[in-house]
Amino acid sequence: MTTNIEKRASGLGVEVRADSDKRTLVGYAAKFDRLASIGGYFDEKIAAGAFTDAIKGDIRALVDHDPGRVIGRTKSGTLRLREDGVGLAVEIDIPNTSDGNDLWELVSRQDISGMSFGFRVTKETWDETGATPVRTIEKLELHEVSAVAWPAYEDTTIGLRSLDAARAEGGSASRNAAAAARRVAEKRASLEQKIRGIRQEAS
């Protein structure tokens, strides 16, 4: 079973588009370089290119992240994902099912107006130079996209564990850097002592 799955909701809106006999939901599941507060613990943004490899997989479209409520799939062509200059663009051809028909009606009425996605981070960087840590997601595994009734940022604990790990690595790096600086200072002091000794002998 896949672990460390996080969910992020864009709150960027989802719209209906009807072409002949096909009903399609369109929107963005994420936009690049938009800083978002994650539970008040840290800020987060997604770097351009984060989805490049992720959208090559077999991704499902769901209702409210429920794996039992599939409404589209990239493998079948009923879900189309595209990374453009803005972010992750989503198109879902809505099925003639109870979930599909209900979702179409709810989005048409704007009762549901958000999109979200489930993912696992594979490459990230942290910046703690400011008052609030900033996480930049550079690469991820995309598991699903969802139309959601309650756009919200979830699963902050996974991000916090990632921050703790980054701090631990940073602490180790800081200790290594300090040790290296000490060694350089010791060598410099030793060299200066030798130079002073040579000068004294010469005089």
Coordinates of C-alpha atoms in Angstrom, one line a residue:
M1 CA 0.0 0.0 0.0
T2 CA 1.3 3.5 -0.9
T3 CA 2.1 5.6 2.1
N4 CA 2.9 9.3 2.6
I5 CA 0.1 10.5 0.3
E6 CA -0.7 14.1 0.7
K7 CA -3.7 16.0 -0.5
R8 CA -3.8 19.6 -1.7
A9 CA -6.8 21.6 -2.9
S10 CA -6.3 24.5 -5.2
G11 CA -9.6 26.3 -4.7
L12 CA -9.0 27.4 -8.2
G13 CA -12.3 26.5 -9.5
V14 CA -13.8 23.9 -11.9
E15 CA -16.1 24.6 -14.7
V16 CA -18.5 22.6 -17.0
R17 CA -18.1 22.5 -20.7
A18 CA -20.6 20.6 -22.9
D19 CA -19.7 19.7 -26.5
S20 CA -22.4 17.8 -28.4
D21 CA -23.0 14.6 -26.4
K22 CA -19.8 15.0 -24.2
R23 CA -19.8 16.6 -20.8
T24 CA -16.4 17.8 -19.6
L25 CA -15.2 19.4 -16.4
V26 CA -12.2 21.7 -16.8
G27 CA -9.9 23.5 -14.4
Y28 CA -6.6 23.6 -12.7
A29 CA -5.7 21.2 -9.9
A30 CA -2.6 23.3 -9.1
K31 CA -0.9 26.5 -10.2
F32 CA 2.9 27.0 -10.1
D33 CA 4.8 29.3 -7.7
R34 CA 1.7 30.2 -5.6
L35 CA 2.6 30.4 -2.0
A36 CA 0.0 28.6 0.3
S37 CA 0.0 28.3 4.0
I38 CA -0.2 24.6 5.1
G39 CA -2.0 24.4 8.4
G40 CA -0.2 27.5 9.6
Y41 CA 3.0 25.4 10.1
F42 CA 4.8 26.2 6.8
D43 CA 4.3 27.7 3.4
E44 CA 4.4 25.7 0.2
K45 CA 4.7 26.2 -3.5
I46 CA 4.9 24.0 -6.5
A47 CA 7.7 24.5 -9.0
A48 CA 7.2 24.6 -12.7
G49 CA 8.0 21.1 -14.1
A50 CA 6.9 19.3 -10.9
F51 CA 4.2 17.4 -12.9
T52 CA 6.2 16.7 -16.1
D53 CA 6.9 13.0 -15.3
A54 CA 4.0 12.5 -12.9
I55 CA 1.3 12.9 -15.6
K56 CA 2.8 10.1 -17.7
G57 CA 1.3 7.5 -15.2
D58 CA -2.1 6.0 -15.0
I59 CA -4.0 8.6 -13.0
R60 CA -7.6 8.5 -11.8
A61 CA -10.1 11.3 -11.4
L62 CA -12.2 10.9 -8.3
V63 CA -15.0 12.7 -6.3
D64 CA -13.7 13.9 -3.0
H65 CA -10.6 11.7 -3.1
D66 CA -12.8 8.6 -2.7
P67 CA -11.2 5.7 -4.6
G68 CA -14.7 4.1 -4.9
R69 CA -16.0 7.1 -6.9
V70 CA -14.0 7.1 -10.1
I71 CA -15.1 9.5 -12.8
G72 CA -12.2 9.4 -15.2
R73 CA -8.8 7.8 -16.0
T74 CA -5.9 8.8 -18.1
K75 CA -5.5 5.3 -19.5
S76 CA -9.0 5.3 -21.0
G77 CA -8.6 8.9 -22.2
T78 CA -11.5 10.1 -20.1
L79 CA -9.1 12.1 -17.9
R80 CA -6.6 14.4 -19.6
L81 CA -3.8 16.1 -17.7
R82 CA -1.5 18.8 -19.1
E83 CA 1.2 20.8 -17.6
D84 CA 1.3 24.3 -19.1
G85 CA 2.8 27.6 -18.1
V86 CA 0.2 28.1 -15.4
G87 CA 0.0 24.7 -13.7
L88 CA -1.7 21.3 -13.9
A89 CA -4.6 21.6 -16.3
V90 CA -7.4 19.0 -15.9
E91 CA -10.1 17.8 -18.3
I92 CA -12.5 15.1 -17.2
D93 CA -15.2 13.6 -19.4
I94 CA -18.0 13.0 -17.0
P95 CA -19.6 9.5 -17.1
N96 CA -23.4 8.8 -17.3
T97 CA -23.3 7.3 -13.8
S98 CA -24.9 8.4 -10.5
D99 CA -21.6 10.0 -9.4
G100 CA -21.1 11.6 -12.8
N101 CA -24.6 13.0 -13.1
D102 CA -24.7 14.3 -9.5
L103 CA -21.2 15.9 -9.9
W104 CA -22.2 17.6 -13.2
E105 CA -25.3 19.0 -11.6
L106 CA -23.4 20.2 -8.5
V107 CA -20.7 21.9 -10.5
S108 CA -23.2 23.5 -12.8
R109 CA -24.9 25.0 -9.7
Q110 CA -21.5 25.9 -8.3
D111 CA -22.2 23.9 -5.2
I112 CA -18.9 22.2 -6.0
S113 CA -16.2 24.5 -7.3
G114 CA -12.8 23.2 -6.2
M115 CA -10.2 20.8 -7.5
S116 CA -7.6 18.8 -5.5
F117 CA -5.0 16.2 -6.0
G118 CA -3.3 13.4 -4.1
F119 CA 0.4 13.0 -4.4
R120 CA 3.7 11.9 -2.9
V121 CA 6.7 14.2 -2.9
T122 CA 9.9 12.8 -4.5
K123 CA 12.0 15.9 -4.6
E124 CA 11.7 19.0 -2.4
T125 CA 13.7 21.9 -0.9
W126 CA 13.2 23.9 2.3
D127 CA 14.0 27.5 3.0
E128 CA 14.0 28.6 6.6
T129 CA 15.6 32.0 6.2
G130 CA 12.3 33.7 6.8
A131 CA 9.9 33.7 9.7
T132 CA 8.0 30.8 8.2
P133 CA 9.6 27.7 6.6
V134 CA 8.9 27.5 2.8
R135 CA 8.7 24.1 1.1
T136 CA 9.2 24.0 -2.7
I137 CA 7.9 20.8 -4.3
E138 CA 10.1 20.1 -7.3
K139 CA 9.0 16.6 -8.3
L140 CA 6.1 14.4 -7.2
E141 CA 4.2 11.2 -7.9
L142 CA 0.6 12.0 -8.8
H143 CA -2.0 9.5 -7.7
E144 CA -5.3 11.2 -8.4
V145 CA -7.1 14.4 -9.1
S146 CA -10.5 15.2 -7.5
A147 CA -13.5 17.5 -7.7
V148 CA -14.0 18.5 -4.1
A149 CA -16.8 20.2 -2.1
W150 CA -14.4 21.5 0.6
P151 CA -11.2 22.8 -0.8
A152 CA -8.7 22.6 2.1
Y153 CA -5.1 21.8 2.7
E154 CA -4.8 18.4 4.4
D155 CA -2.2 16.0 5.8
T156 CA 0.1 18.6 7.2
T157 CA 1.8 16.0 9.4
I158 CA 3.5 14.4 6.4
G159 CA 4.9 17.8 5.4
L160 CA 6.0 18.5 9.0
R161 CA 7.8 15.1 9.1
S162 CA 9.6 16.1 5.9
L163 CA 10.6 19.5 7.5
D164 CA 12.0 17.6 10.5
A165 CA 14.0 15.4 8.2
A166 CA 15.3 18.4 6.3
R167 CA 16.3 20.1 9.6
A168 CA 18.1 17.0 10.7
E169 CA 20.0 16.8 7.5
G170 CA 20.7 20.5 7.7
G171 CA 21.9 20.2 11.3
S172 CA 24.3 17.4 10.2
A173 CA 25.5 19.6 7.3
S174 CA 26.0 22.6 9.7
R175 CA 28.1 20.4 12.1
N176 CA 30.2 19.2 9.1
A177 CA 30.7 22.7 7.9
A178 CA 31.7 23.9 11.4
A179 CA 34.2 21.0 11.7
A180 CA 35.7 21.9 8.3
A181 CA 36.0 25.5 9.3
R182 CA 37.8 24.5 12.5
R183 CA 40.2 22.4 10.6
V184 CA 41.0 25.2 8.2
A185 CA 41.5 27.6 11.1
E186 CA 43.8 25.2 12.8
K187 CA 45.9 24.7 9.7
R188 CA 46.1 28.5 9.2
A189 CA 47.2 29.0 12.8
S190 CA 49.8 26.3 12.5
L191 CA 51.1 27.8 9.3
E192 CA 51.3 31.3 10.9
Q193 CA 53.2 29.9 13.8
K194 CA 55.7 28.3 11.5
I195 CA 56.1 31.5 9.5
R196 CA 56.7 33.4 12.8
G197 CA 59.3 30.8 13.8
I198 CA 61.1 31.1 10.5
R199 CA 61.2 34.9 10.8
Q200 CA 62.5 34.8 14.4
E201 CA 65.3 32.4 13.3
A202 CA 66.2 34.7 10.4
S203 CA 66.5 37.7 12.6

